[in-house]
Amino acid sequence: MTILYRLFQIGESSSYTNLIIRFRQEYSAKYKHDLKGYFEPNSLRAESPDLVAKEDPHGLDFSDLMEERFARFVRESYEREIISMGRAGEMLKLSIMEMRALVRTWKEL
């Protein structure tokens, strides 16, 4: 719905309601069901397995990316003084000594 509203804002349609109706009709025609209720569309992997790499050439897993993202958010929060060093350590499952060493490496970079 957000994307449809943005398309309306940039002038891709003269009516937001008509844009939603058209989207729902085309989706229903293509996938033979609507988006009412609890239905979630299939992932890219299920729809088109050839679009998703069979294995990552760098050996990364989705969970690796999530952990890096979380650690980055913790670092940003600590540097903005939103959370304390102790709280950052708890979130990253590090002792206070390990957290101090990590903060020193952040400063060196």
XYZ file of N, CA, C and O in Angstrom:
436
model
N 0.821 -1.175 0.000
C 0.000 0.000 0.000
C 0.879 1.259 0.000
O 0.524 2.247 -0.624
N 1.989 1.193 0.701
C 2.903 2.335 0.737
C 3.449 2.637 -0.649
O 3.526 3.791 -1.066
N 3.825 1.601 -1.345
C 4.378 1.781 -2.691
C 3.306 2.321 -3.630
O 3.564 3.214 -4.439
N 2.089 1.807 -3.499
C 1.005 2.312 -4.332
C 0.733 3.789 -4.046
O 0.519 4.582 -4.962
N 0.770 4.166 -2.796
C 0.553 5.565 -2.449
C 1.668 6.443 -3.016
O 1.424 7.528 -3.525
N 2.892 5.944 -2.956
C 4.016 6.713 -3.517
C 3.860 6.864 -5.031
O 4.134 7.932 -5.582
N 3.407 5.821 -5.718
C 3.146 5.921 -7.151
C 2.080 6.983 -7.438
O 2.195 7.758 -8.387
N 1.050 7.033 -6.603
C 0.020 8.058 -6.745
C 0.617 9.451 -6.547
O 0.335 10.375 -7.305
N 1.488 9.603 -5.537
C 2.104 10.900 -5.249
C 2.946 11.409 -6.411
O 2.972 12.608 -6.673
N 3.645 10.510 -7.089
C 4.509 10.965 -8.179
C 3.755 11.052 -9.512
O 4.356 11.314 -10.542
N 2.439 10.839 -9.454
C 1.625 11.067 -10.638
C 1.438 9.900 -11.573
O 1.069 10.085 -12.727
N 1.696 8.691 -11.104
C 1.499 7.519 -11.959
C 0.022 7.185 -12.140
O -0.325 6.393 -13.007
N -0.824 7.762 -11.313
C -2.266 7.546 -11.416
C -2.971 8.803 -10.925
O -2.500 9.470 -10.012
N -4.120 9.102 -11.518
C -4.866 10.290 -11.105
C -5.731 10.016 -9.875
O -6.173 10.938 -9.213
N -5.940 8.740 -9.551
C -6.775 8.379 -8.409
C -6.116 7.253 -7.618
O -5.814 6.197 -8.177
N -5.937 7.482 -6.328
C -5.348 6.472 -5.452
C -6.252 5.243 -5.380
O -5.792 4.106 -5.453
N -7.550 5.462 -5.274
C -8.500 4.353 -5.192
C -8.446 3.497 -6.451
O -8.431 2.264 -6.371
N -8.409 4.143 -7.613
C -8.334 3.381 -8.865
C -7.031 2.590 -8.955
O -7.009 1.473 -9.487
N -5.954 3.158 -8.445
C -4.668 2.466 -8.448
C -4.731 1.196 -7.598
O -4.268 0.139 -8.004
N -5.344 1.295 -6.425
C -5.491 0.129 -5.544
C -6.368 -0.927 -6.205
O -6.029 -2.114 -6.209
N -7.472 -0.511 -6.765
C -8.388 -1.455 -7.424
C -7.673 -2.165 -8.567
O -7.755 -3.391 -8.705
N -6.964 -1.409 -9.378
C -6.242 -2.007 -10.516
C -5.178 -2.989 -10.041
O -5.034 -4.091 -10.585
N -4.436 -2.605 -8.999
C -3.414 -3.500 -8.459
C -4.039 -4.802 -7.975
O -3.552 -5.895 -8.281
N -5.121 -4.703 -7.215
C -5.777 -5.906 -6.685
C -6.306 -6.800 -7.799
O -6.202 -8.025 -7.729
N -6.865 -6.189 -8.838
C -7.380 -6.975 -9.963
C -6.248 -7.700 -10.686
O -6.360 -8.888 -10.993
N -5.176 -6.985 -10.977
C -4.060 -7.607 -11.692
C -3.379 -8.679 -10.845
O -2.984 -9.719 -11.358
N -3.253 -8.435 -9.538
C -2.649 -9.438 -8.657
C -3.511 -10.697 -8.631
O -2.998 -11.814 -8.744
N -4.810 -10.503 -8.494
C -5.729 -11.637 -8.447
C -5.696 -12.438 -9.756
O -5.701 -13.667 -9.738
N -5.631 -11.745 -10.868
C -5.579 -12.429 -12.164
C -4.282 -13.211 -12.318
O -4.279 -14.330 -12.837
N -3.181 -12.640 -11.855
C -1.887 -13.300 -12.030
C -1.688 -14.483 -11.083
O -1.217 -15.536 -11.477
N -2.068 -14.312 -9.803
C -1.784 -15.341 -8.799
C -3.002 -16.178 -8.395
O -2.900 -17.048 -7.547
N -4.164 -15.877 -8.960
C -5.391 -16.643 -8.722
C -5.865 -16.607 -7.272
O -6.484 -17.545 -6.778
N -5.564 -15.548 -6.569
C -6.086 -15.305 -5.218
C -5.881 -13.835 -4.906
O -5.169 -13.135 -5.611
N -6.540 -13.388 -3.838
C -6.390 -11.991 -3.476
C -5.517 -11.871 -2.219
O -5.055 -12.870 -1.675
N -5.309 -10.652 -1.781
C -4.459 -10.408 -0.613
C -5.272 -10.149 0.645
O -4.735 -9.655 1.631
N -6.543 -10.502 0.641
C -7.390 -10.294 1.812
C -6.990 -11.258 2.921
O -6.517 -12.361 2.684
N -7.210 -10.819 4.145
C -6.976 -11.689 5.281
C -5.507 -11.875 5.597
O -4.733 -10.940 5.657
N -5.113 -13.106 5.763
C -3.785 -13.430 6.274
C -2.790 -13.845 5.205
O -1.645 -14.147 5.510
N -3.186 -13.913 3.952
C -2.323 -14.465 2.924
C -1.068 -13.631 2.715
O -1.124 -12.413 2.632
N 0.059 -14.270 2.663
C 1.336 -13.628 2.349
C 1.818 -14.135 1.003
O 1.758 -15.331 0.734
N 2.303 -13.253 0.151
C 2.836 -13.712 -1.132
C 4.041 -14.626 -0.943
O 4.735 -14.550 0.078
N 4.282 -15.470 -1.919
C 5.439 -16.360 -1.863
C 6.729 -15.566 -2.010
O 6.753 -14.512 -2.634
N 7.787 -16.104 -1.469
C 9.087 -15.455 -1.591
C 9.637 -15.643 -3.001
O 9.159 -16.483 -3.764
N 10.672 -14.894 -3.332
C 11.323 -15.053 -4.630
C 11.857 -16.471 -4.796
O 11.815 -17.043 -5.865
N 12.368 -17.040 -3.713
C 12.931 -18.385 -3.770
C 11.871 -19.390 -4.221
O 12.132 -20.264 -5.027
N 10.645 -19.251 -3.723
C 9.583 -20.185 -4.085
C 9.059 -19.927 -5.498
O 8.759 -20.851 -6.232
N 8.958 -18.658 -5.871
C 8.406 -18.301 -7.172
C 9.390 -18.568 -8.310
O 9.034 -19.093 -9.340
N 10.621 -18.122 -8.131
C 11.622 -18.218 -9.197
C 12.973 -18.604 -8.603
O 13.801 -17.753 -8.325
N 13.201 -19.884 -8.396
C 14.449 -20.306 -7.771
C 15.688 -19.876 -8.546
O 16.763 -19.740 -7.977
N 15.549 -19.639 -9.847
C 16.706 -19.237 -10.638
C 17.120 -17.782 -10.364
O 18.212 -17.372 -10.721
N 16.241 -16.994 -9.706
C 16.582 -15.604 -9.376
C 17.442 -15.493 -8.125
O 18.054 -14.470 -7.885
N 17.452 -16.541 -7.332
C 18.186 -16.523 -6.067
C 19.412 -17.417 -6.203
O 19.317 -18.545 -6.663
N 20.560 -16.892 -5.804
C 21.795 -17.671 -5.898
C 21.688 -18.934 -5.055
O 21.178 -18.905 -3.939
N 22.155 -20.034 -5.593
C 22.094 -21.294 -4.854
C 22.997 -21.269 -3.633
O 22.669 -21.775 -2.593
N 24.133 -20.665 -3.762
C 24.997 -20.459 -2.605
C 25.721 -19.133 -2.754
O 25.978 -18.668 -3.841
N 25.968 -18.541 -1.633
C 26.641 -17.253 -1.653
C 28.124 -17.487 -1.896
O 28.750 -18.294 -1.220
N 28.714 -16.793 -2.859
C 30.127 -17.027 -3.161
C 31.061 -16.672 -2.010
O 32.166 -17.163 -1.948
N 30.597 -15.851 -1.092
C 31.454 -15.463 0.031
C 31.148 -16.273 1.292
O 31.683 -15.983 2.353
N 30.262 -17.234 1.182
C 29.946 -18.075 2.327
C 29.072 -17.381 3.356
O 29.013 -17.802 4.502
N 28.386 -16.314 2.967
C 27.532 -15.600 3.907
C 26.169 -16.260 3.984
O 25.660 -16.798 3.017
N 25.608 -16.184 5.140
C 24.273 -16.683 5.384
C 23.405 -15.478 5.762
O 23.913 -14.459 6.207
N 22.099 -15.596 5.610
C 21.203 -14.497 5.964
C 21.405 -14.078 7.417
O 21.403 -12.897 7.740
N 21.622 -15.040 8.306
C 21.810 -14.709 9.721
C 23.087 -13.899 9.945
O 23.155 -13.088 10.862
N 24.111 -14.093 9.103
C 25.325 -13.279 9.215
C 25.007 -11.808 9.001
O 25.514 -10.940 9.691
N 24.189 -11.548 8.012
C 23.838 -10.173 7.712
C 23.009 -9.551 8.821
O 23.180 -8.384 9.155
N 22.103 -10.315 9.414
C 21.282 -9.797 10.495
C 22.145 -9.467 11.708
O 21.951 -8.453 12.350
N 23.114 -10.332 12.034
C 23.982 -10.077 13.179
C 24.820 -8.830 12.959
O 25.008 -8.032 13.864
N 25.345 -8.657 11.761
C 26.124 -7.460 11.463
C 25.271 -6.217 11.577
O 25.714 -5.195 12.093
N 24.062 -6.291 11.109
C 23.163 -5.140 11.166
C 22.852 -4.789 12.618
O 22.874 -3.628 13.003
N 22.559 -5.796 13.418
C 22.261 -5.562 14.828
C 23.462 -4.933 15.527
O 23.311 -3.954 16.261
N 24.648 -5.475 15.276
C 25.854 -4.930 15.899
C 26.079 -3.480 15.472
O 26.499 -2.641 16.278
N 25.786 -3.173 14.221
C 25.931 -1.792 13.742
C 24.961 -0.862 14.464
O 25.313 0.242 14.865
N 23.724 -1.329 14.677
C 22.745 -0.519 15.400
C 23.174 -0.305 16.843
O 23.013 0.787 17.391
N 23.733 -1.332 17.461
C 24.218 -1.194 18.836
C 25.348 -0.172 18.877
O 25.370 0.707 19.728
N 26.268 -0.265 17.926
C 27.388 0.690 17.883
C 26.882 2.121 17.707
O 27.303 3.025 18.417
N 25.976 2.316 16.758
C 25.430 3.652 16.533
C 24.728 4.184 17.774
O 24.887 5.357 18.128
N 23.991 3.331 18.460
C 23.290 3.745 19.672
C 24.278 4.115 20.770
O 24.080 5.101 21.484
N 25.338 3.339 20.897
C 26.360 3.654 21.905
C 27.059 4.975 21.571
O 27.241 5.829 22.435
N 27.441 5.139 20.317
C 28.164 6.351 19.924
C 27.306 7.602 20.049
O 27.825 8.685 20.298
N 26.011 7.466 19.898
C 25.106 8.611 20.072
C 24.704 8.801 21.526
O 23.873 9.651 21.834
N 25.251 7.946 22.385
C 24.992 7.969 23.824
C 23.524 7.698 24.157
O 22.983 8.223 25.113
N 22.901 6.870 23.341
C 21.525 6.445 23.602
C 21.535 5.306 24.617
O 20.638 5.206 25.449
N 22.561 4.442 24.508
C 22.711 3.341 25.457
C 24.112 3.407 26.069
O 25.021 3.991 25.490
N 24.258 2.799 27.223
C 25.560 2.785 27.900
C 26.441 1.665 27.357
O 25.972 0.785 26.630
N 27.705 1.697 27.748
C 28.624 0.643 27.337
C 28.179 -0.700 27.907
O 28.226 -1.723 27.235
N 27.712 -0.677 29.147
C 27.241 -1.912 29.771
C 26.050 -2.512 29.046
O 25.987 -3.716 28.814
N 25.105 -1.650 28.660
C 23.935 -2.126 27.933
C 24.324 -2.637 26.549
O 23.825 -3.662 26.085
N 25.239 -1.944 25.883
C 25.720 -2.396 24.575
C 26.362 -3.779 24.714
O 26.143 -4.661 23.885
N 27.148 -3.961 25.768
C 27.776 -5.257 26.009
C 26.751 -6.356 26.232
O 26.905 -7.470 25.716
N 25.717 -6.041 27.001
C 24.650 -7.027 27.225
C 23.991 -7.423 25.906
O 23.746 -8.602 25.657
N 23.721 -6.431 25.081
C 23.036 -6.695 23.816
C 23.897 -7.529 22.875
O 23.389 -8.362 22.129
N 25.215 -7.305 22.927
C 26.130 -8.058 22.061
C 26.660 -9.318 22.736
O 27.501 -10.024 22.180
N 26.206 -9.560 23.969
C 26.629 -10.723 24.754
C 28.138 -10.724 24.978
O 28.826 -11.726 24.789
N 28.647 -9.546 25.389
C 30.072 -9.384 25.683
C 30.237 -8.928 27.119
O 29.393 -8.198 27.642
N 31.342 -9.342 27.736
C 31.642 -8.851 29.071
C 32.041 -7.380 28.962
O 32.330 -6.878 27.866
N 32.123 -6.703 30.098
C 32.489 -5.288 30.070
C 33.911 -5.109 29.539
O 34.192 -4.157 28.814
N 34.795 -6.049 29.852
C 36.171 -5.961 29.349
C 36.209 -6.153 27.829
O 36.916 -5.431 27.121
N 35.440 -7.119 27.336
C 35.378 -7.333 25.892
C 34.756 -6.128 25.190
O 35.193 -5.729 24.103
N 33.757 -5.535 25.851
C 33.099 -4.368 25.262
C 34.065 -3.190 25.202
O 34.113 -2.468 24.210
N 34.856 -2.997 26.244
C 35.847 -1.907 26.231
C 36.852 -2.101 25.102
O 37.234 -1.153 24.421
N 37.286 -3.339 24.898
C 38.238 -3.624 23.815
C 37.587 -3.335 22.468
O 38.213 -2.772 21.567
N 36.333 -3.709 22.329
C 35.623 -3.448 21.078
C 35.482 -1.948 20.814
O 35.713 -1.480 19.705
N 35.156 -1.192 21.851
C 35.033 0.271 21.693
C 36.364 0.872 21.272
O 36.404 1.785 20.437
N 37.467 0.355 21.819
C 38.788 0.864 21.410
C 39.032 0.602 19.926
O 39.586 1.460 19.227
N 38.605 -0.551 19.423
C 38.788 -0.816 17.997
C 37.927 0.100 17.146
O 38.337 0.500 16.060
N 36.750 0.467 17.642
C 35.897 1.410 16.916
C 36.592 2.750 16.783
O 36.530 3.390 15.752
N 37.250 3.168 17.855
C 37.926 4.469 17.851
C 39.139 4.471 16.938
O 39.506 5.491 16.368
N 39.793 3.305 16.803
C 40.973 3.203 15.949
C 40.604 3.302 14.467
O 41.388 3.737 13.652
N 39.410 2.847 14.135
C 38.971 2.872 12.747
C 38.629 4.281 12.385
O 38.761 4.902 11.502
